[in-house]
Coordinates of C-alpha atoms in Angstrom, one line a residue:
M1 CA -15.6 -72.3 -40.2
S2 CA -16.4 -72.2 -36.5
T3 CA -18.5 -75.0 -34.9
S4 CA -19.7 -72.8 -32.1
T5 CA -23.5 -72.1 -31.9
N6 CA -23.0 -68.7 -30.3
R7 CA -23.5 -65.7 -32.5
P8 CA -20.5 -63.3 -32.9
A9 CA -22.5 -60.4 -31.3
D10 CA -22.9 -62.4 -28.1
A11 CA -19.2 -62.2 -27.4
L12 CA -19.4 -58.4 -27.2
R13 CA -21.3 -58.7 -23.9
A14 CA -19.2 -61.3 -22.3
D15 CA -17.6 -58.7 -19.9
D16 CA -20.8 -56.9 -18.9
R17 CA -21.2 -56.3 -15.2
T18 CA -24.3 -57.6 -13.6
D19 CA -23.7 -56.3 -10.0
A20 CA -25.7 -53.5 -8.6
P21 CA -24.4 -50.0 -9.5
K22 CA -22.7 -48.0 -6.8
K23 CA -24.4 -44.9 -5.5
S24 CA -23.2 -41.7 -7.1
G25 CA -22.6 -38.3 -5.3
G26 CA -18.9 -38.2 -4.6
G27 CA -18.8 -40.7 -1.7
A28 CA -18.7 -39.6 1.9
V29 CA -17.4 -36.1 1.0
G30 CA -20.2 -35.6 -1.5
A31 CA -22.8 -36.9 0.9
L32 CA -21.6 -34.5 3.6
S33 CA -21.6 -31.6 1.1
N34 CA -25.1 -32.4 0.1
W35 CA -26.2 -32.6 3.7
V36 CA -24.7 -29.2 4.5
D37 CA -26.1 -27.6 1.3
E38 CA -29.6 -28.9 1.9
R39 CA -29.6 -27.2 5.4
T40 CA -27.6 -24.0 4.8
G41 CA -27.8 -23.4 1.0
A42 CA -24.0 -22.9 1.0
G43 CA -23.6 -24.7 -2.4
R44 CA -24.5 -21.6 -4.4
A45 CA -22.0 -19.4 -2.5
V46 CA -19.3 -22.0 -2.8
K47 CA -19.9 -22.4 -6.5
F48 CA -19.7 -18.6 -6.9
L49 CA -16.4 -18.4 -5.0
M50 CA -14.9 -21.3 -6.9
K51 CA -15.5 -19.5 -10.2
K52 CA -14.3 -16.1 -8.9
V53 CA -11.6 -14.8 -11.3
F54 CA -8.5 -13.1 -9.9
P55 CA -6.1 -11.1 -12.2
D56 CA -2.4 -11.9 -12.1
H57 CA 0.1 -9.2 -11.3
W58 CA 3.0 -9.1 -8.9
S59 CA 1.8 -6.0 -7.0
F60 CA -1.3 -7.9 -5.9
M61 CA 0.9 -10.1 -3.8
L62 CA 1.5 -7.3 -1.3
G63 CA -2.0 -7.7 0.1
E64 CA -1.5 -11.5 0.2
I65 CA 1.8 -11.1 2.2
A66 CA -0.2 -9.0 4.7
M67 CA -2.8 -11.7 5.0
Y68 CA -0.3 -14.6 5.3
S69 CA 1.9 -12.8 7.8
M70 CA -1.2 -12.1 9.9
I71 CA -2.0 -15.8 9.9
V72 CA 1.6 -16.5 11.1
V73 CA 1.2 -13.9 13.9
L74 CA -2.1 -15.5 15.0
I75 CA -0.6 -19.0 15.0
T76 CA 2.6 -18.1 16.9
G77 CA 0.7 -15.8 19.3
T78 CA -1.6 -18.7 20.2
F79 CA 1.5 -20.8 21.0
L80 CA 3.0 -18.0 23.2
T81 CA -0.2 -17.6 25.3
F82 CA 0.3 -21.1 26.7
W83 CA 3.4 -20.0 28.7
F84 CA 3.2 -16.2 29.0
V85 CA 2.0 -15.0 32.4
P86 CA 0.4 -11.5 32.2
S87 CA 1.1 -10.5 35.7
M88 CA 3.1 -7.7 37.4
G89 CA 3.5 -9.8 40.5
H90 CA 7.1 -9.8 41.9
T91 CA 9.2 -12.9 41.7
V92 CA 12.9 -13.9 41.6
Y93 CA 14.4 -15.6 38.5
D94 CA 15.8 -19.1 39.1
G95 CA 15.8 -20.5 35.5
S96 CA 18.5 -21.8 33.3
Y97 CA 19.8 -18.4 32.1
V98 CA 22.7 -17.9 34.5
P99 CA 23.2 -14.1 34.2
M100 CA 19.6 -13.5 35.4
Q101 CA 19.6 -15.9 38.3
G102 CA 18.6 -14.3 41.6
V103 CA 17.4 -11.1 39.9
P104 CA 14.0 -9.8 41.1
M105 CA 11.5 -9.2 38.2
S106 CA 7.9 -9.4 37.3
E107 CA 6.2 -12.6 36.4
A108 CA 5.6 -11.3 32.9
F109 CA 9.3 -10.8 32.3
K110 CA 10.2 -14.2 33.9
S111 CA 7.7 -16.1 31.7
T112 CA 9.1 -14.4 28.6
I113 CA 12.7 -15.4 29.6
D114 CA 11.4 -19.0 30.2
I115 CA 9.8 -19.1 26.8
S116 CA 13.1 -17.9 25.2
M117 CA 15.4 -20.2 27.1
D118 CA 13.5 -23.2 28.4
V119 CA 10.5 -23.9 26.2
R120 CA 11.5 -26.1 23.2
G121 CA 11.3 -23.9 20.1
G122 CA 10.0 -21.0 22.2
L123 CA 12.6 -18.5 21.1
L124 CA 12.0 -19.3 17.4
I125 CA 8.2 -18.9 17.8
R126 CA 8.6 -15.7 19.7
Q127 CA 10.9 -14.2 17.1
M128 CA 8.5 -15.4 14.3
H129 CA 5.7 -13.6 16.2
H130 CA 7.7 -10.4 16.3
W131 CA 9.1 -10.6 12.7
G132 CA 5.6 -11.6 11.4
A133 CA 4.1 -8.5 13.0
L134 CA 6.7 -6.2 11.5
I135 CA 6.2 -7.8 8.0
F136 CA 2.4 -7.6 8.5
I137 CA 2.6 -3.8 9.0
V138 CA 5.0 -3.1 6.2
A139 CA 3.0 -5.3 3.8
I140 CA -0.2 -3.3 4.7
M141 CA 1.7 0.0 4.1
L142 CA 3.0 -1.2 0.7
H143 CA -0.4 -2.6 -0.2
M144 CA -2.0 0.8 0.5
F145 CA 0.6 2.6 -1.5
R146 CA -0.3 0.4 -4.5
V147 CA -4.0 1.1 -3.9
F148 CA -3.4 4.8 -3.7
F149 CA -1.1 5.2 -6.7
T150 CA -3.3 3.1 -9.0
G151 CA -6.5 4.7 -8.0
A152 CA -8.0 1.5 -6.6
F153 CA -9.8 3.5 -3.8
R154 CA -12.3 5.0 -6.3
K155 CA -15.9 4.1 -6.5
P156 CA -17.1 1.6 -5.4
R157 CA -14.2 0.8 -3.1
E158 CA -14.2 3.9 -0.8
I159 CA -15.4 1.7 2.1
N160 CA -12.6 -0.8 1.6
W161 CA -10.1 2.1 1.7
I162 CA -11.5 3.1 5.1
I163 CA -11.3 -0.5 6.3
G164 CA -7.7 -0.7 5.1
L165 CA -6.8 2.5 7.0
L166 CA -8.4 1.1 10.2
L167 CA -6.5 -2.2 9.8
F168 CA -3.3 -0.2 9.4
M169 CA -3.8 1.9 12.5
L170 CA -5.1 -0.9 14.7
A171 CA -2.1 -3.1 13.6
M172 CA 0.3 -0.4 14.9
I173 CA -1.6 -0.2 18.2
E174 CA -1.6 -4.0 18.4
G175 CA 2.1 -4.0 17.7
F176 CA 2.8 -1.5 20.5
A177 CA 0.6 -3.4 23.0
G178 CA 2.5 -6.7 22.2
Y179 CA 5.9 -4.9 22.3
S180 CA 5.1 -3.7 25.8
L181 CA 4.0 -7.1 27.3
P182 CA 7.4 -8.6 28.3
D183 CA 8.0 -5.8 30.8
D184 CA 11.7 -5.5 30.0
L185 CA 13.6 -2.3 30.4
L186 CA 13.1 -1.2 26.7
S187 CA 9.3 -1.9 26.6
G188 CA 8.9 -0.3 30.1
T189 CA 10.6 2.8 28.8
G190 CA 8.1 2.9 25.9
L191 CA 5.2 2.5 28.3
R192 CA 6.6 5.3 30.5
A193 CA 6.7 7.5 27.4
A194 CA 3.2 6.5 26.4
Q195 CA 2.0 7.5 29.9
G196 CA 3.6 10.9 29.5
F197 CA 1.9 11.3 26.2
I198 CA -1.5 10.6 27.7
L199 CA -0.8 13.2 30.4
T200 CA -0.4 15.9 27.8
I201 CA -4.1 15.6 26.7
P202 CA -5.6 18.9 27.8
V203 CA -7.7 18.8 31.0
I204 CA -8.6 15.0 30.9
G205 CA -5.1 13.5 30.4
T206 CA -4.5 12.9 34.1
Y207 CA -7.8 11.1 34.5
I208 CA -7.2 8.9 31.4
S209 CA -3.8 7.9 32.7
Y210 CA -5.0 7.1 36.2
G211 CA -7.8 4.9 34.8
L212 CA -5.7 3.1 32.3
F213 CA -2.8 2.3 34.6
G214 CA -5.0 1.7 37.6
G215 CA -3.3 4.5 39.6
G216 CA 0.2 5.9 39.4
F217 CA 2.8 4.6 37.0
P218 CA 3.7 1.8 36.6
G219 CA 1.1 0.1 38.9
E220 CA 0.2 -3.6 38.5
A221 CA -2.8 -3.4 36.2
I222 CA -1.3 -2.3 32.9
I223 CA 0.2 -5.6 31.8
P224 CA -3.0 -7.7 32.3
R225 CA -5.0 -5.0 30.6
L226 CA -2.6 -4.8 27.6
F227 CA -2.7 -8.6 27.4
T228 CA -6.5 -8.6 27.2
V229 CA -6.3 -5.9 24.5
H230 CA -3.5 -7.6 22.6
V231 CA -4.8 -11.2 22.7
L232 CA -8.7 -10.8 22.6
L233 CA -10.0 -7.3 21.7
L234 CA -7.7 -6.1 18.9
P235 CA -7.3 -9.5 17.2
A236 CA -11.0 -9.9 17.0
I237 CA -11.4 -6.5 15.5
L238 CA -8.6 -7.1 13.0
V239 CA -10.0 -10.4 11.9
G240 CA -13.5 -8.9 11.5
L241 CA -12.2 -6.0 9.5
F242 CA -10.0 -8.3 7.4
T243 CA -13.0 -10.6 6.7
A244 CA -15.1 -7.6 5.7
H245 CA -12.3 -6.4 3.5
I246 CA -12.1 -9.7 1.6
L247 CA -15.9 -10.0 1.3
L248 CA -16.0 -6.5 -0.3
V249 CA -13.2 -7.6 -2.7
M250 CA -15.5 -10.5 -3.7
V251 CA -18.5 -8.3 -4.1
H252 CA -16.8 -5.6 -6.1
K253 CA -14.6 -8.0 -8.0
H254 CA -10.8 -7.5 -8.2
T255 CA -9.3 -4.5 -9.9
Q256 CA -7.0 -5.1 -12.8
Y257 CA -4.5 -3.1 -14.9
P258 CA -5.6 -2.0 -18.3
G259 CA -4.7 -4.1 -21.3
P260 CA -6.3 -5.8 -24.4
G261 CA -9.5 -7.5 -23.6
R262 CA -9.8 -5.9 -20.1
T263 CA -12.8 -3.6 -19.5
E264 CA -14.7 -2.1 -16.6
K265 CA -17.2 -5.0 -16.9
N266 CA -14.9 -8.1 -16.8
V267 CA -11.9 -9.6 -15.1
V268 CA -9.1 -11.4 -17.0
G269 CA -7.2 -13.9 -14.8
F270 CA -7.4 -17.3 -13.2
P271 CA -10.4 -18.8 -11.3
L272 CA -10.1 -19.4 -7.6
M273 CA -10.1 -23.2 -8.1
P274 CA -7.8 -24.7 -8.9
V275 CA -5.2 -22.3 -10.3
Y276 CA -5.4 -19.4 -8.0
T277 CA -5.8 -21.5 -4.9
A278 CA -2.7 -23.6 -5.8
K279 CA -0.7 -20.4 -6.4
A280 CA -1.9 -18.7 -3.2
G281 CA -1.3 -21.8 -1.1
G282 CA 2.3 -22.1 -2.4
F283 CA 2.9 -18.4 -1.8
F284 CA 1.6 -18.8 1.8
F285 CA 4.3 -21.4 2.5
I286 CA 6.9 -19.2 0.9
V287 CA 6.0 -16.3 3.2
F288 CA 5.9 -18.6 6.2
G289 CA 9.3 -20.1 5.3
I290 CA 10.9 -16.6 4.8
I291 CA 9.6 -15.4 8.2
A292 CA 10.9 -18.6 9.8
L293 CA 14.3 -18.2 8.1
I294 CA 14.7 -14.6 9.2
S295 CA 13.6 -15.4 12.7
G296 CA 16.1 -18.3 12.9
L297 CA 19.0 -16.1 11.7
V298 CA 18.4 -12.6 12.9
S299 CA 17.9 -11.9 16.6
M300 CA 14.9 -9.7 17.5
N301 CA 14.3 -8.0 20.9
P302 CA 16.8 -9.8 23.1
I303 CA 15.1 -8.8 26.4
W304 CA 17.6 -10.8 28.5
L305 CA 20.2 -8.2 27.6
Y306 CA 18.0 -5.3 28.7
G307 CA 16.9 -6.8 32.0
P308 CA 13.6 -6.2 33.8
Y309 CA 12.0 -2.8 33.9
E310 CA 13.0 -0.4 36.6
P311 CA 11.3 3.0 36.7
T312 CA 14.7 4.6 37.7
Q313 CA 16.5 3.3 34.6
V314 CA 16.3 4.0 30.9
T315 CA 17.9 2.0 28.1
A316 CA 20.6 4.0 26.2
G317 CA 19.7 4.7 22.6
S318 CA 16.2 3.3 22.9
Q319 CA 14.2 3.5 19.7
P320 CA 10.6 2.4 19.0
D321 CA 9.8 -0.1 16.3
W322 CA 9.9 1.5 12.8
Y323 CA 6.2 1.9 12.4
M324 CA 6.0 4.2 15.4
A325 CA 9.2 6.1 14.7
F326 CA 7.4 8.9 12.8
A327 CA 5.5 9.9 15.9
D328 CA 8.8 9.9 17.9
G329 CA 10.5 12.0 15.3
A330 CA 7.6 14.5 15.4
L331 CA 8.2 14.8 19.2
R332 CA 11.8 15.6 18.7
L333 CA 11.2 18.3 16.1
L334 CA 8.4 20.2 17.8
P335 CA 9.7 23.4 19.5
G336 CA 9.5 23.8 23.2
F337 CA 7.6 27.1 23.2
L338 CA 4.4 25.2 22.4
E339 CA 4.1 24.4 26.1
F340 CA 2.4 27.2 28.1
T341 CA 0.1 27.7 31.1
L342 CA -3.4 29.0 30.8
L343 CA -6.1 29.3 33.4
G344 CA -4.1 27.2 35.8
H345 CA -3.6 24.3 33.4
T346 CA -0.4 23.4 31.6
F347 CA -0.8 22.8 27.9
S348 CA 2.1 20.7 26.5
F349 CA 1.3 21.0 22.7
N350 CA 5.0 20.3 22.0
I351 CA 4.2 16.7 23.0
F352 CA 0.5 16.4 22.5
I353 CA 0.6 17.3 18.7
G354 CA 3.3 14.7 17.9
S355 CA 2.2 11.9 20.2
I356 CA -1.6 12.0 20.4
L357 CA -2.9 14.3 17.6
L358 CA -0.6 13.4 14.7
I359 CA -1.9 9.9 14.0
P360 CA -5.6 10.9 13.9
L361 CA -4.8 13.8 11.7
M362 CA -2.8 11.8 9.2
W363 CA -5.4 9.0 9.1
T364 CA -8.3 11.4 8.7
A365 CA -6.5 13.1 5.8
M366 CA -6.0 9.7 4.1
G367 CA -9.6 8.7 4.8
I368 CA -11.2 11.8 3.2
Y369 CA -8.9 11.8 0.1
P370 CA -11.0 9.5 -2.1
F371 CA -14.0 11.7 -1.5
L372 CA -12.0 14.9 -2.1
E373 CA -10.7 13.6 -5.4
R374 CA -14.2 12.5 -6.5
W375 CA -15.5 15.9 -5.7
V376 CA -12.8 17.7 -7.6
T377 CA -13.1 15.5 -10.7
G378 CA -16.8 15.1 -10.6
D379 CA -16.2 11.4 -11.5
T380 CA -19.2 9.3 -10.3
E381 CA -18.5 6.3 -12.5
E382 CA -17.4 2.9 -11.2
H383 CA -13.8 2.0 -11.8
H384 CA -12.4 -1.5 -12.0
L385 CA -9.5 -0.7 -14.3
L386 CA -6.4 0.7 -12.5
D387 CA -4.5 3.9 -13.4
R388 CA -0.9 3.8 -14.2
P389 CA 0.7 6.2 -11.7
R390 CA 2.2 8.4 -14.4
N391 CA -1.3 9.0 -15.9
A392 CA -2.4 10.6 -12.6
P393 CA 0.6 12.9 -12.0
T394 CA -0.9 15.1 -9.3
R395 CA -2.2 12.2 -7.3
T396 CA 1.1 10.4 -7.6
A397 CA 3.0 13.6 -6.6
I398 CA 0.7 14.0 -3.5
G399 CA 1.4 10.5 -2.5
M400 CA 5.2 10.9 -2.8
A401 CA 5.0 14.2 -0.8
F402 CA 3.1 12.3 2.0
I403 CA 5.7 9.5 1.9
T404 CA 8.5 12.0 2.1
F405 CA 6.9 13.7 5.1
Y406 CA 6.5 10.3 6.8
F407 CA 10.1 9.3 6.3
V408 CA 11.5 12.6 7.3
L409 CA 9.8 12.2 10.7
M410 CA 10.9 8.6 10.9
F411 CA 14.6 9.4 10.3
A412 CA 14.3 12.3 12.8
A413 CA 13.6 9.7 15.5
G414 CA 17.3 8.8 15.2
N415 CA 18.8 12.3 15.5
D416 CA 20.6 11.4 18.7
L417 CA 22.2 8.2 17.2
M418 CA 23.1 10.2 14.1
A419 CA 24.8 12.8 16.2
I420 CA 26.8 10.1 18.1
K421 CA 27.8 8.0 15.1
L422 CA 28.5 10.8 12.7
H423 CA 30.1 13.2 15.3
L424 CA 27.7 16.0 14.4
S425 CA 25.7 18.5 16.4
I426 CA 22.4 17.2 17.5
N427 CA 21.0 20.7 17.2
D428 CA 22.1 21.0 13.6
I429 CA 20.6 17.7 12.7
T430 CA 17.3 18.6 14.4
N431 CA 17.1 22.0 12.6
F432 CA 17.9 20.2 9.3
F433 CA 14.9 17.9 9.8
R434 CA 12.7 20.8 10.9
I435 CA 13.4 22.4 7.6
M436 CA 13.1 19.2 5.6
V437 CA 9.7 18.3 7.1
F438 CA 8.3 21.3 5.2
V439 CA 10.7 21.6 2.2
G440 CA 11.1 17.9 1.5
P441 CA 7.4 17.2 0.6
V442 CA 7.3 20.2 -1.7
I443 CA 10.5 19.1 -3.6
A444 CA 9.1 15.5 -3.8
F445 CA 5.8 16.8 -5.2
W446 CA 7.4 18.9 -7.9
V447 CA 10.0 16.3 -8.9
T448 CA 7.4 13.4 -9.0
K449 CA 5.0 15.4 -11.1
R450 CA 7.7 16.4 -13.6
I451 CA 8.8 12.8 -13.9
C452 CA 5.2 11.6 -14.5
L453 CA 4.6 14.2 -17.2
S454 CA 7.9 13.3 -18.8
L455 CA 6.9 9.6 -18.8
Q456 CA 3.6 10.5 -20.4
R457 CA 5.3 12.5 -23.1
R458 CA 7.6 9.5 -23.8
D459 CA 4.5 7.2 -24.0
R460 CA 2.9 9.6 -26.5
D461 CA 6.0 9.8 -28.6
L462 CA 6.3 6.0 -28.5
V463 CA 2.7 5.5 -29.8
L464 CA 3.0 8.1 -32.5
H465 CA 6.5 7.5 -33.7
G466 CA 7.3 3.9 -32.7
R467 CA 10.3 2.5 -31.0
E468 CA 13.9 3.0 -32.0
S469 CA 15.0 0.1 -34.1
G470 CA 18.7 0.7 -34.2
R471 CA 18.6 0.6 -38.0
I472 CA 20.5 3.5 -39.6
V473 CA 19.3 4.8 -43.0
R474 CA 21.3 7.1 -45.3
T475 CA 19.5 9.6 -47.6
A476 CA 20.6 10.6 -51.1
E477 CA 22.4 13.7 -49.9
G478 CA 24.4 11.7 -47.3
R479 CA 22.3 12.3 -44.2
F480 CA 22.0 9.5 -41.6
F481 CA 18.8 8.8 -39.6
E482 CA 17.6 6.0 -37.3
A483 CA 14.5 4.2 -38.5
H484 CA 11.6 3.8 -36.0
E485 CA 9.2 0.8 -35.9
P486 CA 5.6 1.0 -34.8
I487 CA 4.7 -0.8 -31.6
D488 CA 2.1 -3.6 -31.7
E489 CA -1.4 -3.2 -30.5
F490 CA -0.9 -5.1 -27.2
K491 CA 1.9 -2.7 -26.1
R492 CA 0.0 0.3 -27.4
W493 CA -3.2 -0.4 -25.5
P494 CA -2.1 0.6 -21.9
L495 CA -0.4 3.7 -23.4
V496 CA -3.6 5.2 -24.8
S497 CA -6.4 3.7 -22.7
F498 CA -6.8 6.2 -19.9
T499 CA -9.0 9.1 -19.0
N500 CA -7.5 12.5 -18.9
H501 CA -9.6 15.0 -16.9
R502 CA -9.7 18.6 -17.8
P503 CA -9.9 21.6 -15.4
I504 CA -13.5 22.5 -14.5
E505 CA -14.7 25.9 -15.7
I506 CA -17.3 27.7 -13.5
G507 CA -19.9 30.2 -14.5
P508 CA -20.4 33.7 -13.2
A509 CA -20.7 34.1 -9.4
T510 CA -24.1 35.8 -9.8
D511 CA -27.2 35.1 -11.9
E512 CA -28.8 37.3 -14.5
N513 CA -30.5 39.3 -11.7
G514 CA -27.2 40.0 -9.9
V515 CA -28.0 37.6 -7.1
R516 CA -25.0 35.5 -5.8
R517 CA -25.5 31.8 -6.5
K518 CA -25.6 29.6 -3.4
A519 CA -22.7 27.4 -4.4
A520 CA -20.5 30.2 -5.9
R521 CA -17.7 30.0 -3.3
K522 CA -17.9 26.2 -3.2
D523 CA -17.6 26.0 -7.0
K524 CA -14.8 28.5 -7.0
L525 CA -12.8 26.3 -4.6
R526 CA -13.6 23.3 -6.7
A527 CA -12.4 25.0 -9.8
K528 CA -9.1 26.0 -8.1
L529 CA -8.5 22.5 -6.9
S530 CA -9.4 21.1 -10.4
N531 CA -6.9 23.5 -12.0
F532 CA -4.3 22.4 -9.5
Y533 CA -4.9 18.8 -10.4
F534 CA -5.2 19.0 -14.2
S535 CA -3.7 22.2 -15.5
D536 CA -0.5 20.3 -16.4
R537 CA -1.5 17.2 -18.4
I538 CA -0.6 15.3 -21.5
E539 CA -3.4 14.2 -23.8
P540 CA -3.5 10.5 -24.7
V541 CA -3.2 9.7 -28.4
T542 CA -6.5 9.5 -30.1
P543 CA -7.3 7.1 -33.0
A544 CA -7.6 10.0 -35.4
E545 CA -4.1 11.3 -34.4
L546 CA -2.7 7.8 -34.8
A547 CA -4.3 7.4 -38.2
A548 CA -3.1 10.8 -39.4
E549 CA 0.4 10.1 -38.2
H550 CA 0.6 6.8 -40.1
H551 CA -0.8 8.4 -43.2
E552 CA 1.9 11.1 -43.0
A553 CA 4.5 8.5 -42.4
H554 CA 3.6 6.6 -45.6
G555 CA 3.7 9.8 -47.6
I556 CA 7.1 10.8 -46.3
E557 CA 8.4 7.2 -47.0
A558 CA 7.3 7.4 -50.6
E559 CA 8.8 10.9 -51.0
L560 CA 12.2 9.7 -49.7
E561 CA 12.2 6.7 -51.9
Q562 CA 11.6 8.9 -55.0
A563 CA 14.2 11.4 -53.9
A564 CA 16.7 8.7 -53.4
I565 CA 16.1 7.3 -56.9
A566 CA 16.3 10.8 -58.5
G567 CA 19.2 11.8 -56.5
A568 CA 17.4 14.9 -55.4
K569 CA 17.8 16.8 -52.1
E570 CA 15.3 16.0 -49.4
P571 CA 14.0 18.5 -46.9
T572 CA 15.5 18.5 -43.4
F573 CA 14.1 15.7 -41.3
G574 CA 14.4 15.1 -37.6
H575 CA 14.3 11.3 -37.2
F576 CA 12.8 8.3 -38.9
R577 CA 9.6 6.6 -37.8
G578 CA 7.1 4.1 -39.0
A579 CA 8.4 1.5 -41.5
G580 CA 11.6 3.4 -42.3
A581 CA 10.0 6.8 -42.8
A582 CA 11.2 10.2 -41.5
Q583 CA 9.5 12.8 -39.4
E584 CA 9.9 16.5 -39.5
V585 CA 10.2 17.9 -36.0
G586 CA 7.5 20.6 -35.6
A587 CA 4.9 22.0 -33.3
N588 CA 3.0 18.7 -33.3
N589 CA 5.9 16.8 -31.8
A590 CA 4.9 15.1 -28.5
F591 CA 7.7 16.8 -26.6
N592 CA 6.2 20.2 -27.5
N593 CA 2.6 19.2 -26.6
R594 CA 2.1 20.8 -23.2
E595 CA -1.5 21.7 -23.1
T596 CA -2.4 23.5 -19.9
S597 CA -6.1 24.5 -20.3
D598 CA -9.2 23.8 -22.3
T599 CA -8.6 26.8 -24.6
H600 CA -5.4 25.3 -26.1

C-alpha cells in the first residue's frame, strides 16, 4: 500500500506543457503564403492547380520533352549571350585556335570561336543549345502527330491546335535565325540562299530584301537584326504562346485514352502535387542529362572547320538542318519552266513556290483541318477521350499521306549527295522524287487505311470470339480445333467504346416547288466528303451482338458435349471460341463484315 498522498490520476498530468503555444500557420513560408494570398487571391488558383489530375501515358511525354528542351535552350542561350558579339565589324583572329590565327573575319564569327575554344564550358553549352533546339523541334512535331492521330484537336481544343502550329512554325524560324548568327561559311551560304528566296517574291521581293539586309547582300545589318529577333522577339512570342497552350490545357483538362472508368466528364490519373510534379521533375533532369550527354559526345556545327563567310565561296555539300530540308527538297524538284517574264517582271515560281509559298500553304492546310473534319462529320460535341488511330482510318491515312509527302521532300534535299555516294545520275534521282512526291502519298494513304480497317476487324473478331488459348480440342469424329477464351472487360472496353460515323445522306436538290435549295451544292460537297471519310468502316461490337454471340457459344458447347458422349457426327465447325465452344464460319463472321453504306 502506497504512503503517497497524491491521487493516481494526478500522475497522468505530470508531463503537461505549461509554456505558451506556438503560432500556427506553417512558419515563415506559411506566413508569406498568407500575405500573398490576402493581397492577390492566388490561394484559390494554387489549390486548383495542385489538385489538377493528369493521366499517365507514354505518348504524353512528347509534349513534356518539347517543354523541357525549350527550357534547356533558353538557359544555354542566356549563357551564350554573355560572350557573343552580334556585329559584322571586321577584325583579325588572334585567339588560341592556331589554324585561324591571322585570318580576317567578322566579330560575330570571332566571338563564336572564342566561346568554343576559350570560354570554360563554352563549347559544351553551345552544342547543348544547338542539340536542344533540334530536339525541341522534333518533339513538337511528334507531339503534333500524336494530337492529330488521336483526334485531340477536336472541340474544344481547336485553338490549342492553332497555337501548336504557330509554335512549330516559329520554332523553325527561330532555329534558322540562330543557325545564321555565327557568320561562318555554311550559315552565310544559307543566308545567301534566303536572300535569293526573298527576291523571288513577285514585284515586292527586291524591296523586302533591301530593307531586311539594309542594302545589298551581305551588308552589315543582318546579323544584329537576326540577333534581336533570335534573342528578344521570337523567344518572347514562343514563351507567350507556350504559356497560353498550357493554360488552355488546364482549362480544358487533359485528354485521356478510353478505358474502364474513363468518360468525357472525368480524368483518371495522378494529381499535380505530389505525384505528377515528382515524375515531371525527374523527367526534366533526364531530358537535360540526355541533351548534355549527346552534346558532349557528338560534335555539332564545327564552324572552325568551315571558316568565316566569304560571298565568293560556297561550302561543298551544304545542307540545311533537317527541319528546313523539305523546303530545300521542294526547290530541287520544281521544274525550271516555272520561271517566265511578264510585263517586264521576272516571275521565278520555280523558287518562290518551294521557298516562300510552301510553308504557309502547308501550315494553313493543317490549321483548317479540325474545322473541315468537324464540318464533314457534323460533330459538335466536346471530346476529352482520344481516338485509337485505327478507329479513324481515313484521318490516320490522311496523316500518313502528309508525312510521306514531307519526307519525300526532305530526302530530295540530299539528291546531290545520293548521286555522289551511290554513283547514280542526279537527274534520275530527281525524276524519281518528282514522281514519288505525287505517288508516295497516295500509296501511303491506301496502305494505311487498309491496315487500320484490318486492325478494326481483328479487334471485332477478338471481342466476339475471344483470344486464341493454344488449347487443342478433339471432337468425336476426330477433328481438331483450337479453343478460344473470352477477353476480360478491361481489355474489351477500348475495343468497343468508340464512335463510328456514317456517311451523310442529303435530300433532293430542289424543294417541292422545284426551287433549288440555297445549300444544295454545299450539302452535296459535304456528302461526298462524308462518303470519302466513312464509306469504308467496321462497326464496333454492340452489347446485343456480344450477348447473342455468347448465347450461341453456350448452345454449341452443349451440342458438342452431347455429340461427343453419343459418338455422333458434328456439323463442320470453323474454330472454337468462348469456353471451349466452336463457331461455324458464316456471313456474320467479323472478317466478312464490310459494311459500306447505311443501307447494308
